[in-house]
Amino acid sequence: MKTPKRTTIYDIAKKLNLNASSVSRALNNSGNVSEVTKKLILKTAKELNYKQNSLASNLRKGHNQTIGVIVPRVNQNFFANVIAGLEEVTYQKGYNLIICQSNESHAREVKCVNTLINQHVSCIIISVSADFEDDTHLRNIQENGIQLIQFDRVDDNLETFKVLNDNKQASEDAVTHLIAQGYQRIALLEGPQNLNIFKERKEGYLSALRKHNYPILPELMKENAWTKELSAAATKKLLNMAHPPDAIFASTSDFSALGVLEVATNMGIKVPAELGICGYSNEAFTEITSPSITTVDQYSVSMGKTIANLYFQEIKSDNKDAIPKIVSIKPKLIIRSSTLRNKDEQRI
Amino acid sequence: MKTPKRTTIYDIAKKLNLNASSVSRALNNSGNVSEVTKKLILKTAKELNYKQNSLASNLRKGHNQTIGVIVPRVNQNFFANVIAGLEEVTYQKGYNLIICQSNESHAREVKCVNTLINQHVSCIIISVSADFEDDTHLRNIQENGIQLIQFDRVDDNLETFKVLNDNKQASEDAVTHLIAQGYQRIALLEGPQNLNIFKERKEGYLSALRKHNYPILPELMKENAWTKELSAAATKKLLNMAHPPDAIFASTSDFSALGVLEVATNMGIKVPAELGICGYSNEAFTEITSPSITTVDQYSVSMGKTIANLYFQEIKSDNKDAIPKIVSIKPKLIIRSSTLRNKDEQRI
DNA sequence: TTTATTTTAGCAATCGATTGCTTTAAAAAT
DNA sequence: ATTTTTAAAGCAATCGATTGCTAAAATAAA
């Protein structure tokens, strides 16, 4: 279907016997137009149902009030919330958001980046895919004069603005909490270690153990348990060990924690009495499982807002040599029943 | 920060002593360029890290491979899933998605529409905000030659392509199921009746009651109970009635159903024995509450795909007078514990 | 070898809005 | 009444890519 001809500034100009430049100035309120003419132009524009062509405008002005966002999945709670937060701020500033999902595929992520570069977006906000390979595409963004902000899952080696969760600290807090609750053998469910976030969470786990002089037991650390299914499988193995753990920190997600909980329930293991469970992300459901699950809240919506504000306040304002800044948000441990051993029970 | 000069087709042309038109033709593979020159151009383009300027290209070509999406909230499960589905298909077709959220505000929705019109998107996909007022902005989309697809929450009076859930049927199925389980006094939690979806769900409820010769009792129908809190409040009132309902159909959402469940649990009312509860949407958590909640699955991701395919197959292919088509998807009742009365118990 | 045909490449206009510069008109100052 | 200053409006180039048309070159046919 062919687009019918839309009203342009030339149509308005012709109708009023004016020059297009005056129309443009009137519409942009950029002076050099008398009040009378301006009113007339505005009125006519409305009458003719004039809509600016942003393509033309942006082409001429050489910039685009659009920000590109690339996330692994838009319907994953954390990312959906970040996007909601981003949108909230960018909308206020009159910016648009172009959303792409990499589907956890590096190849697709590269394509998304290229599209966004072509679109001349003024900034790209990205959380890299799980099979992160290299940063050529990210460097390419910068080489094309487009601002780059990485968040959550980032490439540590590339110097850019970053907004991070303090995964290590949060993780350490979680494990410390488990220790305080008297758990002795704390297992860890890990995510892919090529992603910074999972590496950091593991570090936090190790750090907490060390600080409390707990032994570090490789048999209690399960690699690549980052889906509900993988976690359930790992949990079965853990709980069938001769000397099983008495707590499991599902550092990858609440879905993993849910997998743990289901396996434990099926095996007749009491949570939190016999097994403590801690998840990560504070998904809505963690509050309503029985028992409710202790987890880490990442303030995802406000993270989105922080990212957007970072762009508008620090980066956009042509601080030519603004030094890439790293903002770290401290997530919050949400303590719930799944790790709260009744103190009395403990004494038995 | 000023965008550094990017490579244009003129740069390539100059370097090779060619005309920009040849470069354009080579890059677009549109013939009239010898194989030798084409190869040379492609090679040089890569060397100079050429990236097309989509703004210029789209301006000239008069169309934009971009689709705009407007939803009330991007981080609401249903919408996030629809967007994921949309993105999946549009990505394959080389289209971009610009996402806006109306935040359930009509005024903001109007603004979003205008921005998208300015952006010259080729199609706008929308689910209207809760305080839907009028359709001027939607008509405006069409007047500007932009395709319009409404989904889920739609304006019935406006003739456009629509992708809907068969809310009435699903609702009727749900209530029929409750009746089959022996519930006698079935209450309804309604959403704002200016939204088609809630109106239809109510119709389904009424229709099921009528078909089974159940009395329609206004005191069992609670208006505007479309958040967890509002539902909880409504539930308290219902359960404190002299003659309380023995089932509640939270037609607005699973969050509402959750509100009902919490109130019932707190009041010591047994679910499903003394109270049946049915929600709507099949949120992830409905599976893991205790008891798990009966609900309606809307196939949200595949709905997104359906919408996108509708665009590419029916609308885009310049079927000039393609008659606005309405696609109705039949949601599926997911029966879980919260409505499954033990048949034996019933006999007591 | 000359003419006809096909390829290949260049020219220039176009998409719509913006903006520096110039001209004209109006207002202010002399 | 004349000159100076200021305000308003017009002109034309520009952003980068595309495309219909024309010109030149290369190939095929006579």
Short mmCIF file of C-alpha atoms in Angstrom, two decimals, chain A residues 5-224:
data_model
loop_
_atom_site.label_atom_id
_atom_site.label_comp_id
_atom_site.label_asym_id
_atom_site.label_seq_id
_atom_site.Cartn_x
_atom_site.Cartn_y
_atom_site.Cartn_z
CA LYS A 5 1.15 12.16 0.19
CA ARG A 6 1.52 13.82 3.54
CA THR A 7 1.48 17.52 4.21
CA THR A 8 4.96 19.05 4.15
CA ILE A 9 6.22 22.44 5.12
CA TYR A 10 6.15 23.29 1.43
CA ASP A 11 2.43 22.71 1.31
CA ILE A 12 1.98 25.07 4.19
CA ALA A 13 4.32 27.60 2.63
CA LYS A 14 2.55 27.49 -0.69
CA LYS A 15 -0.85 27.93 0.86
CA LEU A 16 0.31 31.01 2.75
CA ASN A 17 2.55 32.39 0.03
CA LEU A 18 5.54 32.04 2.24
CA ASN A 19 8.87 30.33 2.03
CA ALA A 20 9.42 26.92 3.57
CA SER A 21 12.18 28.31 5.70
CA SER A 22 9.75 30.56 7.49
CA VAL A 23 7.43 27.68 8.09
CA SER A 24 10.26 25.65 9.52
CA ARG A 25 11.30 28.49 11.80
CA ALA A 26 7.76 29.01 12.96
CA LEU A 27 7.24 25.35 13.75
CA ASN A 28 10.51 25.16 15.59
CA ASN A 29 9.97 28.43 17.29
CA SER A 30 13.43 29.47 16.26
CA GLY A 31 12.85 33.16 15.81
CA ASN A 32 12.96 35.47 12.80
CA VAL A 33 9.27 35.07 12.24
CA SER A 34 6.70 37.64 13.26
CA GLU A 35 4.13 36.66 15.80
CA VAL A 36 1.33 37.11 13.31
CA THR A 37 2.87 34.86 10.68
CA LYS A 38 3.80 32.30 13.26
CA LYS A 39 0.26 32.04 14.52
CA LEU A 40 -0.96 31.76 10.98
CA ILE A 41 1.51 29.01 10.18
CA LEU A 42 0.68 27.07 13.29
CA LYS A 43 -2.99 27.35 12.55
CA THR A 44 -2.57 26.21 8.97
CA ALA A 45 -0.32 23.36 10.04
CA LYS A 46 -3.06 22.10 12.29
CA GLU A 47 -5.67 22.52 9.60
CA LEU A 48 -3.66 20.54 7.10
CA ASN A 49 -2.87 17.95 9.76
CA TYR A 50 0.82 18.50 9.30
CA LYS A 51 3.17 15.97 10.90
CA GLN A 52 6.86 16.53 10.89
CA ASN A 53 8.95 14.02 9.02
CA SER A 54 11.51 13.05 11.59
CA LEU A 55 13.56 11.25 9.00
CA ALA A 56 14.18 14.46 7.10
CA SER A 57 14.68 16.50 10.19
CA ASN A 58 17.12 14.08 11.75
CA LEU A 59 19.00 13.66 8.53
CA ARG A 60 19.51 17.35 8.21
CA LYS A 61 20.31 17.93 11.85
CA GLY A 62 22.68 15.00 11.90
CA HIS A 63 21.34 13.46 15.01
CA ASN A 64 18.49 11.30 16.04
CA GLN A 65 16.57 11.49 19.27
CA THR A 66 16.53 7.77 19.46
CA ILE A 67 18.26 5.34 21.74
CA GLY A 68 18.81 1.71 20.89
CA VAL A 69 18.48 -1.03 23.47
CA ILE A 70 19.76 -4.55 23.06
CA VAL A 71 18.91 -7.20 25.62
CA PRO A 72 18.97 -10.97 25.51
CA ARG A 73 15.21 -11.24 25.97
CA VAL A 74 12.61 -8.53 26.31
CA ASN A 75 10.21 -10.74 28.20
CA GLN A 76 12.62 -11.67 30.92
CA ASN A 77 11.48 -9.92 34.04
CA PHE A 78 14.72 -8.13 34.80
CA PHE A 79 15.13 -6.78 31.30
CA ALA A 80 11.48 -5.89 30.87
CA ASN A 81 11.75 -3.84 34.03
CA VAL A 82 14.94 -2.13 32.97
CA ILE A 83 13.30 -1.22 29.69
CA ALA A 84 10.26 0.11 31.51
CA GLY A 85 12.55 2.30 33.59
CA LEU A 86 14.48 3.46 30.55
CA GLU A 87 11.33 4.28 28.67
CA GLU A 88 10.02 6.28 31.57
CA VAL A 89 12.95 8.68 31.44
CA THR A 90 13.57 8.78 27.71
CA TYR A 91 9.93 9.52 27.09
CA GLN A 92 10.17 12.59 29.29
CA LYS A 93 13.11 13.77 27.24
CA GLY A 94 11.30 13.24 23.98
CA TYR A 95 13.51 10.36 22.96
CA ASN A 96 12.42 7.12 21.35
CA LEU A 97 13.58 3.67 22.15
CA ILE A 98 14.34 1.05 19.56
CA ILE A 99 14.35 -2.35 21.19
CA CYS A 100 16.17 -5.42 19.93
CA GLN A 101 16.63 -8.79 21.48
CA SER A 102 19.73 -10.84 20.90
CA ASN A 103 18.08 -14.05 22.00
CA GLU A 104 21.32 -14.90 23.76
CA SER A 105 23.03 -15.18 20.40
CA HIS A 106 26.19 -13.28 19.69
CA ALA A 107 25.69 -13.34 15.93
CA ARG A 108 22.28 -11.81 16.31
CA GLU A 109 23.60 -9.26 18.73
CA VAL A 110 26.09 -8.13 16.09
CA LYS A 111 23.28 -7.71 13.59
CA CYS A 112 21.27 -5.68 16.05
CA VAL A 113 24.22 -3.42 16.63
CA ASN A 114 24.62 -2.83 12.92
CA THR A 115 21.00 -1.99 12.46
CA LEU A 116 21.17 0.51 15.25
CA ILE A 117 24.28 2.09 13.83
CA ASN A 118 22.51 2.44 10.51
CA GLN A 119 19.62 4.05 12.28
CA HIS A 120 22.00 6.67 13.60
CA VAL A 121 20.76 6.26 17.14
CA SER A 122 22.53 8.55 19.53
CA CYS A 123 23.22 5.89 22.12
CA ILE A 124 23.17 2.15 22.43
CA ILE A 125 22.37 0.53 25.73
CA ILE A 126 23.30 -3.09 25.87
CA SER A 127 23.43 -6.14 28.09
CA VAL A 128 25.43 -8.73 26.21
CA SER A 129 24.27 -12.17 25.23
CA ALA A 130 25.29 -15.29 27.08
CA ASP A 131 27.58 -16.53 24.36
CA PHE A 132 29.57 -13.34 24.36
CA GLU A 133 32.51 -13.82 22.04
CA ASP A 134 34.33 -10.62 21.40
CA ASP A 135 33.81 -6.92 21.49
CA THR A 136 34.43 -5.95 17.88
CA HIS A 137 30.84 -4.92 17.45
CA LEU A 138 30.92 -2.84 20.61
CA ARG A 139 34.05 -1.05 19.48
CA ASN A 140 32.34 -0.45 16.20
CA ILE A 141 29.62 1.41 18.00
CA GLN A 142 32.13 3.79 19.45
CA GLU A 143 34.00 4.18 16.19
CA ASN A 144 30.79 5.36 14.65
CA GLY A 145 30.46 8.09 17.17
CA ILE A 146 27.61 6.48 19.01
CA GLN A 147 27.54 6.51 22.76
CA LEU A 148 27.65 3.16 24.44
CA ILE A 149 26.38 2.18 27.84
CA GLN A 150 26.71 -1.36 29.03
CA PHE A 151 24.65 -2.63 31.89
CA ASP A 152 24.41 -5.71 34.02
CA ARG A 153 26.11 -8.17 31.71
CA VAL A 154 29.09 -6.25 30.44
CA ASP A 155 32.41 -6.71 28.76
CA ASP A 156 34.86 -5.83 31.48
CA ASN A 157 37.71 -5.24 29.09
CA LEU A 158 36.04 -2.50 27.13
CA GLU A 159 36.11 0.95 28.58
CA THR A 160 32.64 2.36 28.42
CA PHE A 161 30.02 3.80 30.68
CA LYS A 162 28.62 0.97 32.72
CA VAL A 163 25.77 0.51 35.12
CA LEU A 164 26.25 -2.55 37.21
CA ASN A 165 24.82 -4.41 40.06
CA ASP A 166 27.29 -5.13 42.77
CA ASN A 167 26.89 -8.83 42.26
CA LYS A 168 29.85 -9.77 44.37
CA GLN A 169 28.68 -7.87 47.40
CA ALA A 170 25.11 -9.07 47.08
CA SER A 171 26.30 -12.60 46.72
CA GLU A 172 28.57 -12.28 49.70
CA ASP A 173 25.70 -10.87 51.72
CA ALA A 174 23.51 -13.78 50.77
CA VAL A 175 26.06 -16.40 51.72
CA THR A 176 26.92 -14.57 54.92
CA HIS A 177 23.28 -14.64 55.78
CA LEU A 178 23.19 -18.39 55.20
CA ILE A 179 26.18 -18.79 57.44
CA ALA A 180 24.56 -16.68 60.13
CA GLN A 181 21.57 -18.95 59.97
CA GLY A 182 23.81 -21.82 60.87
CA TYR A 183 24.06 -23.54 57.52
CA GLN A 184 27.30 -25.45 57.28
CA ARG A 185 27.63 -26.85 53.80
CA ILE A 186 26.54 -24.24 51.32
CA ALA A 187 26.36 -25.25 47.69
CA LEU A 188 26.50 -22.89 44.73
CA LEU A 189 24.65 -23.07 41.45
CA GLU A 190 26.68 -21.09 38.93
CA GLY A 191 25.96 -19.54 35.57
CA PRO A 192 28.24 -19.39 32.53
CA GLN A 193 31.52 -17.96 33.71
CA ASN A 194 32.12 -15.96 30.56
CA LEU A 195 29.50 -13.57 31.85
CA ASN A 196 30.80 -11.12 34.38
CA ILE A 197 27.69 -11.26 36.51
CA PHE A 198 28.01 -14.96 37.21
CA LYS A 199 31.73 -14.71 37.79
CA GLU A 200 31.19 -11.96 40.31
CA ARG A 201 28.49 -13.86 42.12
CA LYS A 202 30.81 -16.79 42.45
CA GLU A 203 33.50 -14.52 43.80
CA GLY A 204 31.08 -13.24 46.40
CA TYR A 205 30.28 -16.77 47.41
CA LEU A 206 33.93 -17.68 47.75
CA SER A 207 34.73 -14.51 49.58
CA ALA A 208 32.02 -15.08 52.18
CA LEU A 209 33.20 -18.60 52.80
CA ARG A 210 36.79 -17.47 53.23
CA LYS A 211 35.89 -14.68 55.57
CA HIS A 212 34.21 -17.16 57.84
CA ASN A 213 36.89 -19.76 57.47
CA TYR A 214 34.57 -22.17 55.78
CA PRO A 215 36.20 -24.75 53.57
CA ILE A 216 35.79 -24.29 49.84
CA LEU A 217 34.45 -27.54 48.49
CA PRO A 218 34.53 -27.93 44.70
CA GLU A 219 32.01 -30.74 44.88
CA LEU A 220 29.45 -28.22 46.15
CA MET A 221 29.85 -25.89 43.19
CA LYS A 222 27.79 -26.77 40.16
CA GLU A 223 28.64 -25.18 36.87
CA ASN A 224 26.14 -24.03 34.33
#
